[in-house]
Short mmCIF file of C-alpha atoms in Angstrom, two decimals:
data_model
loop_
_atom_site.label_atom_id
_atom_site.label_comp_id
_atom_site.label_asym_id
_atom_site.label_seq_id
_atom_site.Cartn_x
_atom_site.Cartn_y
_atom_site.Cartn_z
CA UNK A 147 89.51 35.89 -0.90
CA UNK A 148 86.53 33.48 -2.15
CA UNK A 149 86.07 32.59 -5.43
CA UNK A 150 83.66 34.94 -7.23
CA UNK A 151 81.82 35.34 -10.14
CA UNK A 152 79.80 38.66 -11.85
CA UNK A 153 77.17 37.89 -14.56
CA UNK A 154 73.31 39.21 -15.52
CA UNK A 155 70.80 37.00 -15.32
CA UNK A 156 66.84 36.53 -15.50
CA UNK A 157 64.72 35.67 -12.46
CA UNK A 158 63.27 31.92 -12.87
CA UNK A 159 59.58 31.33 -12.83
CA UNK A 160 58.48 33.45 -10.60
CA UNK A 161 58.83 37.59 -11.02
CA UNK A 162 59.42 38.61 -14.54
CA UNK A 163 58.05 42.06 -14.47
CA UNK A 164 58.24 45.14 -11.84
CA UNK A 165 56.80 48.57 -12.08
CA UNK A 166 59.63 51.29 -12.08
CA UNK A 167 58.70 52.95 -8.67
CA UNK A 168 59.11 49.03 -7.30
CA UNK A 169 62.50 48.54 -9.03
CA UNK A 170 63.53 52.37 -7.56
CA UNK A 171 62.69 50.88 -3.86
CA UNK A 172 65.09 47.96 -4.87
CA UNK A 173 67.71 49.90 -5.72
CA UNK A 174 67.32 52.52 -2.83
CA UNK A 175 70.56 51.80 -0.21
CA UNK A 176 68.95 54.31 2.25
CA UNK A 177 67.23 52.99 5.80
CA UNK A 178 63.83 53.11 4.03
CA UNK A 179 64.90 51.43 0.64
CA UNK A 180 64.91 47.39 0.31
CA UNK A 181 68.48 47.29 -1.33
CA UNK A 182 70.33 46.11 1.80
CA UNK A 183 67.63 43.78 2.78
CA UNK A 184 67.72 41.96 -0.78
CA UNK A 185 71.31 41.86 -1.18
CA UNK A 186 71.87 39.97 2.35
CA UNK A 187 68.97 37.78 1.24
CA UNK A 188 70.41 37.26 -2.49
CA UNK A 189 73.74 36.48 -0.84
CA UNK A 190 72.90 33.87 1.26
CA UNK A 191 70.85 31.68 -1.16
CA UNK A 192 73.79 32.37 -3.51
CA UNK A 193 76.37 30.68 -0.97
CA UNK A 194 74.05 27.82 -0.75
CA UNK A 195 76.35 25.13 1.05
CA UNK A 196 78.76 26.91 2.96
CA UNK A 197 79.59 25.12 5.89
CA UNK A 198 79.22 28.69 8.18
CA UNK A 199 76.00 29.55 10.47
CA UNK A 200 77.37 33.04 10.60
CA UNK A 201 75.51 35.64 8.66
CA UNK A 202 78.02 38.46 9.71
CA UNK A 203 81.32 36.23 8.48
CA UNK A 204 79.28 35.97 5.44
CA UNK A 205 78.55 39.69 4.58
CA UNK A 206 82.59 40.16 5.79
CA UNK A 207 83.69 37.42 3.52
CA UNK A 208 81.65 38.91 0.23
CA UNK A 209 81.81 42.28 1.28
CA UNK A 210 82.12 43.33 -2.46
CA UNK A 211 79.12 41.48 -3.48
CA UNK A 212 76.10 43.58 -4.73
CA UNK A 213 72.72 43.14 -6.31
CA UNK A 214 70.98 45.60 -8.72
CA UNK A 215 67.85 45.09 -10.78
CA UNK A 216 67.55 46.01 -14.14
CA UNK A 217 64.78 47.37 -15.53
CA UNK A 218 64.72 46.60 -19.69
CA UNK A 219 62.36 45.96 -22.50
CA UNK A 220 61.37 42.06 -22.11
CA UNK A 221 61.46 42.23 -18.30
CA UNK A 222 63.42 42.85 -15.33
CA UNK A 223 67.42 41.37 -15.44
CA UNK A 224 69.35 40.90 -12.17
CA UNK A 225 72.72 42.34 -11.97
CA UNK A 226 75.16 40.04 -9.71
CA UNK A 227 78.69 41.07 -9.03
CA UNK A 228 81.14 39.23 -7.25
CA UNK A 229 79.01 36.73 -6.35
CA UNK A 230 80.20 33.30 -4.70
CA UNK A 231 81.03 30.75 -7.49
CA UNK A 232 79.93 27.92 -5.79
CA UNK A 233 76.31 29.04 -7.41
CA UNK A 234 77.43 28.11 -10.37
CA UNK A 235 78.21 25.17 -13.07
CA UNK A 236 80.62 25.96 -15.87
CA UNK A 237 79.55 29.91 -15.99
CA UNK A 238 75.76 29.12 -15.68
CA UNK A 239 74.06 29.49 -12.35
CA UNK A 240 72.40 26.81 -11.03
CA UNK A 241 68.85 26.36 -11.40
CA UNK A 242 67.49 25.89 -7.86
CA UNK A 243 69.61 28.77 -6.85
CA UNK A 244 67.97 31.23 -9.68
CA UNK A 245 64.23 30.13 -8.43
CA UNK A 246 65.26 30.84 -4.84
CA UNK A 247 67.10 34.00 -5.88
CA UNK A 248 63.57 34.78 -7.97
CA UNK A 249 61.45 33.81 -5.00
CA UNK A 250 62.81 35.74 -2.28
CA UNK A 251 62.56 38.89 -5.18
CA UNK A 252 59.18 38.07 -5.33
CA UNK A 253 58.48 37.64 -1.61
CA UNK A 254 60.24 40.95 -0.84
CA UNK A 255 58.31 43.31 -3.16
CA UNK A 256 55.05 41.65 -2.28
CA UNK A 257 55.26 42.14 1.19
CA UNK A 258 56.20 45.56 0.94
CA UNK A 259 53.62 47.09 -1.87
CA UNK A 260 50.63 44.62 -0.60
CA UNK A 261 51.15 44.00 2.92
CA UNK A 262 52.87 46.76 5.53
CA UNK A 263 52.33 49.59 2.95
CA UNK A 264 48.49 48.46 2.28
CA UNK A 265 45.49 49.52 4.51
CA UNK A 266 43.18 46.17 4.07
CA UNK A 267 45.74 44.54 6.92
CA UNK A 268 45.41 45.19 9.97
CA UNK A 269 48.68 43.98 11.45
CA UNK A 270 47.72 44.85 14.83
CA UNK A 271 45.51 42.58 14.91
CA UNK A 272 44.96 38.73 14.84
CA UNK A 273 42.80 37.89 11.91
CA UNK A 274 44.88 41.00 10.01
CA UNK A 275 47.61 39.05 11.01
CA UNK A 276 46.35 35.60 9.71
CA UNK A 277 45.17 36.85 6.71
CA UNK A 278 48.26 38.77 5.50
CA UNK A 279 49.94 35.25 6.28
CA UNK A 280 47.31 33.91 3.82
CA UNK A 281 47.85 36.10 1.16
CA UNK A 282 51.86 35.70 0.91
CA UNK A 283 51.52 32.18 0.93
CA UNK A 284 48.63 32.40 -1.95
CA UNK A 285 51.30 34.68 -3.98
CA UNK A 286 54.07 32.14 -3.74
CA UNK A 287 51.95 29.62 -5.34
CA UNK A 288 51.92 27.62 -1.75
CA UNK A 289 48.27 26.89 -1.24
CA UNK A 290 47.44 23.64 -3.20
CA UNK A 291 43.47 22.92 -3.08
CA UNK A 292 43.21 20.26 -4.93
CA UNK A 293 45.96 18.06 -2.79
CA UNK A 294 44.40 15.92 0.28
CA UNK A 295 46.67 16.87 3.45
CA UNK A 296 50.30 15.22 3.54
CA UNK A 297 52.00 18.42 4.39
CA UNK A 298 55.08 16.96 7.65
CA UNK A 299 56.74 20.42 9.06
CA UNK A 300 59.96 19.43 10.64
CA UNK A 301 61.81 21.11 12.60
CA UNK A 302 65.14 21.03 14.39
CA UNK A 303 69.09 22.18 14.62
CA UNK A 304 71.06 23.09 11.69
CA UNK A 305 73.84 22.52 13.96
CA UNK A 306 73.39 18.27 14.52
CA UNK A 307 75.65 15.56 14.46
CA UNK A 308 76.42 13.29 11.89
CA UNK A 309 74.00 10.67 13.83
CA UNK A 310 71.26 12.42 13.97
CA UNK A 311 71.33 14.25 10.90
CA UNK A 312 70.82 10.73 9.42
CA UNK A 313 68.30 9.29 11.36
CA UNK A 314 66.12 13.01 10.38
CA UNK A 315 67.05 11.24 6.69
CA UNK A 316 65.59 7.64 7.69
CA UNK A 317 62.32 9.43 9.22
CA UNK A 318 61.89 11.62 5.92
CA UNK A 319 62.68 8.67 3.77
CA UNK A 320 60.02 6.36 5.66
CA UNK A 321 57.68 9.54 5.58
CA UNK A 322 58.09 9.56 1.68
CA UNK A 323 57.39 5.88 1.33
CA UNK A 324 53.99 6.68 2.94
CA UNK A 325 53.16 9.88 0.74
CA UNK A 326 53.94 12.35 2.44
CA UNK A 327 55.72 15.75 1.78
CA UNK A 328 57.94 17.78 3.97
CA UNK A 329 58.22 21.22 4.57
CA UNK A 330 60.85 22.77 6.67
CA UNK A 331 62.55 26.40 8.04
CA UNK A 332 64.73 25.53 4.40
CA UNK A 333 68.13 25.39 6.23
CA UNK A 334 70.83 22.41 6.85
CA UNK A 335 71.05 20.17 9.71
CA UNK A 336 67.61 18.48 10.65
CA UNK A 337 66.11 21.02 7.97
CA UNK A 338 67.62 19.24 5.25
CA UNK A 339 67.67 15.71 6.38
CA UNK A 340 64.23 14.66 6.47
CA UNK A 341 64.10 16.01 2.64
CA UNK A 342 67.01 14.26 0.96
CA UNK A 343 65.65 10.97 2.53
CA UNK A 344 61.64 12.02 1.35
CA UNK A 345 63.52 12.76 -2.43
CA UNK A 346 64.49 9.34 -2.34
CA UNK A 347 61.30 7.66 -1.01
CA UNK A 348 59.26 9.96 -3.57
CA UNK A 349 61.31 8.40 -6.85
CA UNK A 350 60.56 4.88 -5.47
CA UNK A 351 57.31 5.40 -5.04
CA UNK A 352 57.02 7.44 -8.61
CA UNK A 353 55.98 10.54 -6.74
CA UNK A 354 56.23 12.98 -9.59
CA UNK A 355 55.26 16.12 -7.89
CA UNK A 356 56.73 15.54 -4.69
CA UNK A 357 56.91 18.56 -1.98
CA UNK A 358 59.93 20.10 -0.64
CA UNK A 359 58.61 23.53 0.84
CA UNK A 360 60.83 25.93 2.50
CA UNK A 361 59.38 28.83 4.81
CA UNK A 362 62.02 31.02 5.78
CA UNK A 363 62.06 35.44 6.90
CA UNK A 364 64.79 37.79 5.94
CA UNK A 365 66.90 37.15 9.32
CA UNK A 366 67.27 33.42 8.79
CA UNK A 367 67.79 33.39 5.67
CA UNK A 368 70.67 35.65 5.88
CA UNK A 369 72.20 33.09 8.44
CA UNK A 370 71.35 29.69 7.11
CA UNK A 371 71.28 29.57 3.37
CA UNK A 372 68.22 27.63 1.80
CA UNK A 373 69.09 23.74 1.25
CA UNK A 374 68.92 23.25 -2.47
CA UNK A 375 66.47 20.32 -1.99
CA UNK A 376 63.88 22.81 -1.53
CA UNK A 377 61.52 23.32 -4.37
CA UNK A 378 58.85 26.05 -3.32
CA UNK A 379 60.40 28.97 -1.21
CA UNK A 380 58.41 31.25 0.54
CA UNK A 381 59.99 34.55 2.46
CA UNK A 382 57.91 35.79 4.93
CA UNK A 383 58.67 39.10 6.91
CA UNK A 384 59.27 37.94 10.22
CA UNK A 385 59.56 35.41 12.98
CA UNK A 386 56.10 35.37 14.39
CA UNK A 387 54.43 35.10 10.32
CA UNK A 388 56.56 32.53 9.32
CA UNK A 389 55.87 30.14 12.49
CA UNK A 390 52.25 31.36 11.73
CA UNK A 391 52.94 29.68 8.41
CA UNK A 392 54.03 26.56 9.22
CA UNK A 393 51.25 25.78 11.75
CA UNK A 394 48.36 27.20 8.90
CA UNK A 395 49.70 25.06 5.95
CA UNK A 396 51.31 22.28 8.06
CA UNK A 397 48.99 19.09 8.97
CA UNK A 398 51.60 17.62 11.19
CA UNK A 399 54.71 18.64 13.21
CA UNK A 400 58.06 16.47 13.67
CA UNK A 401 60.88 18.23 15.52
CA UNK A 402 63.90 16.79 16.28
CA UNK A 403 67.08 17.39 18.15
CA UNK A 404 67.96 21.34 17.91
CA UNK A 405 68.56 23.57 20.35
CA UNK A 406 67.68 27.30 21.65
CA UNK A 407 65.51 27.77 18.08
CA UNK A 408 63.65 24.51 18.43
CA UNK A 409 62.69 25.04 21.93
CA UNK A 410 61.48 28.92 20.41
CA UNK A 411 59.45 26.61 18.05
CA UNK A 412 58.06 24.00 20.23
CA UNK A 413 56.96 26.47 23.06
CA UNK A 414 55.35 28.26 20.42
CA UNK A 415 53.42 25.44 19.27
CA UNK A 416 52.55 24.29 22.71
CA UNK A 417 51.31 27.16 23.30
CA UNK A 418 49.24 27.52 20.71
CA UNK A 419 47.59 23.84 21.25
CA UNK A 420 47.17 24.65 24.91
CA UNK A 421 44.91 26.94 24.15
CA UNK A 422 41.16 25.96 25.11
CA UNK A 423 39.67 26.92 21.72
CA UNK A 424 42.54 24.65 19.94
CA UNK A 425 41.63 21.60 22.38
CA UNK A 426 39.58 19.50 19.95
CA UNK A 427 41.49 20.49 17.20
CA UNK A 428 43.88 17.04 16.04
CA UNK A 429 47.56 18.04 14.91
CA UNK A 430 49.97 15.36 15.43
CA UNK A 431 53.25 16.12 17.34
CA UNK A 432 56.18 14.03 17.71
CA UNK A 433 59.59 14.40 19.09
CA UNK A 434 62.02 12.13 17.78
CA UNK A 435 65.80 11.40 17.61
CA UNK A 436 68.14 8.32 17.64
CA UNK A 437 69.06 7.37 21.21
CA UNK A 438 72.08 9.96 22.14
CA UNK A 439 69.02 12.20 21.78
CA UNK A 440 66.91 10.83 24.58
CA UNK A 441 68.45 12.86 27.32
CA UNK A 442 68.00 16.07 25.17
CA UNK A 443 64.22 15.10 24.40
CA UNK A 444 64.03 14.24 28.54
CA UNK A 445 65.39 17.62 29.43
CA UNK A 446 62.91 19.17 26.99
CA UNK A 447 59.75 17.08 28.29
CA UNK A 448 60.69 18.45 32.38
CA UNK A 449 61.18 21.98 30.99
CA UNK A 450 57.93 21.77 29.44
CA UNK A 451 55.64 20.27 31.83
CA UNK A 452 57.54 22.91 34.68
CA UNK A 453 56.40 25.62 32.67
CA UNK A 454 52.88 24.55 30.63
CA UNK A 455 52.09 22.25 33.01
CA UNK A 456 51.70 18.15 33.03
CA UNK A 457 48.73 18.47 30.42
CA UNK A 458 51.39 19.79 28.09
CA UNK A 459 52.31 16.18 27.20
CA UNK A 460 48.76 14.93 26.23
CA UNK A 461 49.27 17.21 23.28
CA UNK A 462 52.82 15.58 21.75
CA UNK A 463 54.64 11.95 21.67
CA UNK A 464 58.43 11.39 22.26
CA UNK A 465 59.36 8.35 19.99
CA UNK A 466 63.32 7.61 20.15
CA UNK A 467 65.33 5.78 17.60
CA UNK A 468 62.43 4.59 15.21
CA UNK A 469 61.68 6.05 12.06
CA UNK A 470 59.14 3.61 10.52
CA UNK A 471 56.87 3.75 14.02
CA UNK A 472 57.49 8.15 13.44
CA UNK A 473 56.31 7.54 10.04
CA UNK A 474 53.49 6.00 10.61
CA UNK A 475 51.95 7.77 13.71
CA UNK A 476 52.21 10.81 11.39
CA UNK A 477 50.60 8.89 8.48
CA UNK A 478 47.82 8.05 11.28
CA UNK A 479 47.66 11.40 12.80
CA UNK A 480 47.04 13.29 8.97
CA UNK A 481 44.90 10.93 8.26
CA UNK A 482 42.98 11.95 11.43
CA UNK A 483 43.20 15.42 10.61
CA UNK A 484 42.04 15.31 6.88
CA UNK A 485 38.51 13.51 8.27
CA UNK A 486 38.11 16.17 11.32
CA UNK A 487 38.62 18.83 8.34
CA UNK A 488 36.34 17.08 5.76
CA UNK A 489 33.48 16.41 8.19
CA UNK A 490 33.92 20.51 9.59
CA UNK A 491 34.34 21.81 6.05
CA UNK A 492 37.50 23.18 6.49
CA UNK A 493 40.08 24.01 4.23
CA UNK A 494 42.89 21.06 3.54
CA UNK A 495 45.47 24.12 2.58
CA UNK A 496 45.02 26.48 5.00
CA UNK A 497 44.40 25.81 8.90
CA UNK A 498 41.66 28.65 9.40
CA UNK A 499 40.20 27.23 12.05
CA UNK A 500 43.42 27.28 15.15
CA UNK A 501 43.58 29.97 17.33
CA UNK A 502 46.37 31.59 17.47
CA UNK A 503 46.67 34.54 20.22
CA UNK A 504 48.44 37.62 19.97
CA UNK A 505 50.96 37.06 21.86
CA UNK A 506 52.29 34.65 18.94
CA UNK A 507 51.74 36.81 16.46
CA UNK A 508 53.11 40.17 17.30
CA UNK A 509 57.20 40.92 16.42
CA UNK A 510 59.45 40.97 18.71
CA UNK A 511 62.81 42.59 18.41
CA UNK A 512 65.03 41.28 20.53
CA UNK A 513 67.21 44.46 22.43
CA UNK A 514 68.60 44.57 25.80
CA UNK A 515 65.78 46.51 27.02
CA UNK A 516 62.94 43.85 25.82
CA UNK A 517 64.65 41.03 26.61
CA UNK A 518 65.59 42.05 30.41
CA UNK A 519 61.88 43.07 30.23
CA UNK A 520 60.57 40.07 29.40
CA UNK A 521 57.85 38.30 31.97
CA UNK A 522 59.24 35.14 32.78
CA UNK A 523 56.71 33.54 35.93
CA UNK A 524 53.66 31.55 36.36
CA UNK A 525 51.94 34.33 37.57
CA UNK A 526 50.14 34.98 33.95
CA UNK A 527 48.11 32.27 31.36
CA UNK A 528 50.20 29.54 30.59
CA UNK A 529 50.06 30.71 26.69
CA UNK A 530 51.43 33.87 27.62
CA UNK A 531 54.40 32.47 29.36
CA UNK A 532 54.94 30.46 26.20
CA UNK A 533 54.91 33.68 24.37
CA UNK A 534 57.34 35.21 26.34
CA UNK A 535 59.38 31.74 26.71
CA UNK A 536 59.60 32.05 22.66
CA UNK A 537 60.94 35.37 22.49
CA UNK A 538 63.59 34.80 25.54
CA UNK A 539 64.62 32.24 22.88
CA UNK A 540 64.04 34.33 20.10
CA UNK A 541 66.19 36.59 21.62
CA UNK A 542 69.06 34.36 21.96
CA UNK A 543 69.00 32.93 18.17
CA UNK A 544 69.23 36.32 17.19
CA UNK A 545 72.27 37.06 19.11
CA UNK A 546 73.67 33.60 18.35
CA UNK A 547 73.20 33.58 14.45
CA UNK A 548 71.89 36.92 13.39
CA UNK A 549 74.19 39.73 12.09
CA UNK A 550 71.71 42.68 14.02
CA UNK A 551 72.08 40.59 17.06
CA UNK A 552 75.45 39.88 16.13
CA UNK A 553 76.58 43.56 16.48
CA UNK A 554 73.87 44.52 19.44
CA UNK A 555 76.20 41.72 21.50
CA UNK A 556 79.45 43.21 20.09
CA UNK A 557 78.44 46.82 20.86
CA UNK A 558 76.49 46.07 24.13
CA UNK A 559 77.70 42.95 26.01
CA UNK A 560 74.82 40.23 26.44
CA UNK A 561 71.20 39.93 26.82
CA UNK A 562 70.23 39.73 30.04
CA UNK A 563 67.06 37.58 31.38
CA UNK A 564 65.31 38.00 34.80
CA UNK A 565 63.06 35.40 36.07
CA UNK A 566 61.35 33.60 39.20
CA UNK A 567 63.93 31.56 41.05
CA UNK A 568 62.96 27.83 39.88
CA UNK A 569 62.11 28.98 36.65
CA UNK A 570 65.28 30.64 36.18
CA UNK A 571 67.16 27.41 37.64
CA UNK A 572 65.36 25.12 35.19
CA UNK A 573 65.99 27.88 32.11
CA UNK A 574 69.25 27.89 32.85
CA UNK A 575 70.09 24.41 33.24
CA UNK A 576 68.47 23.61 29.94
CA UNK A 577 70.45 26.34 28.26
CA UNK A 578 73.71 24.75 30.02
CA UNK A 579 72.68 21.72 28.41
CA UNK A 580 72.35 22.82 24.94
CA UNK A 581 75.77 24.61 25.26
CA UNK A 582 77.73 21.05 27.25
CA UNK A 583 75.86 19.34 24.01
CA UNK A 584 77.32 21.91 21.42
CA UNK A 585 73.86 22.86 19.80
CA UNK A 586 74.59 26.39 20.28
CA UNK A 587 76.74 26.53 17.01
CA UNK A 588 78.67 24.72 14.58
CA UNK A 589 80.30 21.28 16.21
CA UNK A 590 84.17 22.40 16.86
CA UNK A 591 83.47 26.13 17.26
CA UNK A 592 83.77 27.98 20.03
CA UNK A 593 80.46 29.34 22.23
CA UNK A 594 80.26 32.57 23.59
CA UNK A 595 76.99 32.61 25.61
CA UNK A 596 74.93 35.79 24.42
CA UNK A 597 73.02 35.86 27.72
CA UNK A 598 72.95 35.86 31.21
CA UNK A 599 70.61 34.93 34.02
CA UNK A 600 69.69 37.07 36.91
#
């Protein structure tokens, strides 16, 4: 059995007070309370560093761990017991922990009293939609007015070799040296590359107030603990608000080498740019890697221009094994973006102006049923096949990573996807790539596809 450790402590900086009907909902272990949810939450930023992808072997491994929230005179108190000890330093937890442990608190209750239990948002909808993703991030304290844009979202596999989780180090450390600040899904792997090397840029430099900012949902979270590098958390509630995030408060996009998530990511982003309203709209996007990731980046590129179509590329660069020339087309793309937002009068904290459909906003939950349901041919917009693309993808992170699609794979055997003939050839040769490559899971663990084709 792992090391454990049960103590009381005080949320950090960020939720100090909660009304007693809020705390009740906390508490509540039934299929409508928020217990269950916060206590897989709480114990994955708690076993920050654990060199496991599994959110199930997690939950298994700390199956006596629990969360309750005190309610007492000077505040709220959290109750931890039998929680990993790797969270804390001689008895006393540590510090980035407690602020993540405080934030995803925060994020939990806020969403649920102001945002799917409140009538002013319209979830059904797309500006309900964009504006609920406004308000979380305005709670967390993520909107920064008075800061011109620098804001690099990079994204990638948590699951990357030694190689290239260093070069994602040498791109965030040459993206620091021009300041910039990163923001990522908050995980390991390319997630936590690009900000140890920005850290390090940022204290050359004297960057005092250097941003690490980690946008995360309940599901991934549970999987991939947050990286303690990050400094501002924010937990939204799903998939589809939290890539809303990053393309809102994001004023450039790197992603590197990954594999079925990043491809969920970069289809959705495509997708988004493709659209005709978004043409004139600048956002620099670069794919980047050192050189054993030029085949995975060429694989990518064919898949992409099968399915979007050849304009596809007009709207991102592929720049292999060079950091400094990554650095500075982003420096020369936000720079770009800051004057096309200064001479519209748009916001530098908020992207208000993209147009994001509906198809990349609405949940999807990834059963059997919806994903053999999914519409995979060309016979629809080319932003709705990126929609469904995403969730086929979606679908498969879940049941790769995620305890609910853990068990739906245990209890029910695998997803299965139907598309057009080429369309399914080309999807499944790039998921036999990703697999021959080992960016399914872990390197040295074993890969059980949870799909099939047909």
């Amino acid at each position: 059995m792992p090391e454990t450790i049960s103590t009381t402590i005080s949320p950090e900086g960020s939720l100090e007070v909660l009304s007693q009907q809020e705390v009740n909902r906390l508490r509540d272990t039934s299929a409508n309370g928020l217990h269950d949810l916060l206590r897989r939450c709480a114990l994955a930023v708690l076993n920050c560093g654990s060199p496991t992808d599994d959110g199930l072997a997690v939950m298994e491994a700390y199956r006596d761990f629990d969360i309750e929230v005190l309610q007492q005179d000077r505040g709220i108190r959290l109750k931890l017991t039998n929680a990993p000890a790797e969270a804390f330093v001689d008895g006393r937890m540590i510090r980035g922990i407690r602020e993540h442990l405080s934030a995803i608190l925060r994020d939990i209750v806020y969403v649920f009293n102001e945002i799917q239990q409140h009538s002013r948002f319209d979830l059904t909808t797309g500006d309900g939609t964009t504006n609920a993703v406004f308000h979380i991030l305005r709670n967390a304290g993520t909107l920064k007015p008075s800061r011109e844009p620098s804001l690099v979202v990079c994204w990638g596999g948590h699951s990357i070799s030694r190689e290239e989780y260093d070069y994602t180090k040498d791109v965030g450390y040459h993206l620091g040296l021009r300041d910039l600040d990163i923001c990522t899904g908050c995980g390991p792997g390319a997630m936590k590359g690009p900000m140890k090397g920005a850290n390090v840029a940022h204290a050359k430099q004297r960057r005092r107030h250097g941003r690490y900012l980690g946008i995360s949902e309940p599901g991934i979270i549970a999987a991939e603990s947050p990286n303690p590098i990050v400094n501002e958390l924010v937990v939204m509630p799903d998939i589809e608000k939290r890539l809303e995030a990053f393309v809102r408060v994001g004023h450039g996009i790197i992603i590197f080498p990954g594999g079925v998530g990043t491809a969920e990511e970069a289809l959705y982003l495509l997708g988004i740019l493709l659209h005709p309203e978004n043409a004139d709209t600048p956002f620099p996007v670069i794919f980047s890697g050192p050189p054993s990731a030029a085949d995975y980046f060429k694989r990518i590129d064919e898949f992409l221009r099968y399915t979007l179509g050849d304009e596809v590329c007009q709207r991102y660069r592929i720049i292999i094994d060079d950091p400094a020339k990554v650095a500075r087309a982003m420096r020369e793309g936000i720079d770009e973006v800051t004057e096309f937002r200064r001479a519209h009068n748009d916001a530098f904290y908020y992207n208000w102006r993209l147009n994001v459909q509906p198809g990349f906003q609405q949940p999807f939950e990834p059963t059997h049923e919806a994903m053999a349901a999914l519409q995979l041919h060309h016979d629809q917009p080319i932003h709705e096949l990126a929609a469904n693309l995403r969730r086929a993808f979606s679908g498969i992170v879940a049941g790769n990573v995620k305890e609910p699609g853990i068990r739906a794979i245990e209890a029910h055997g695998p997803f299965r996807l139907h598309a057009e003939a080429e369309l399914m050839a080309r999807l499944d040769a790039l998921l036999s790539s990703f697999v021959a490559q080992g960016r399914m899971k872990l390197p040295g663990s074993h890969y059980v596809p949870c799909y099939t084709l047909g």
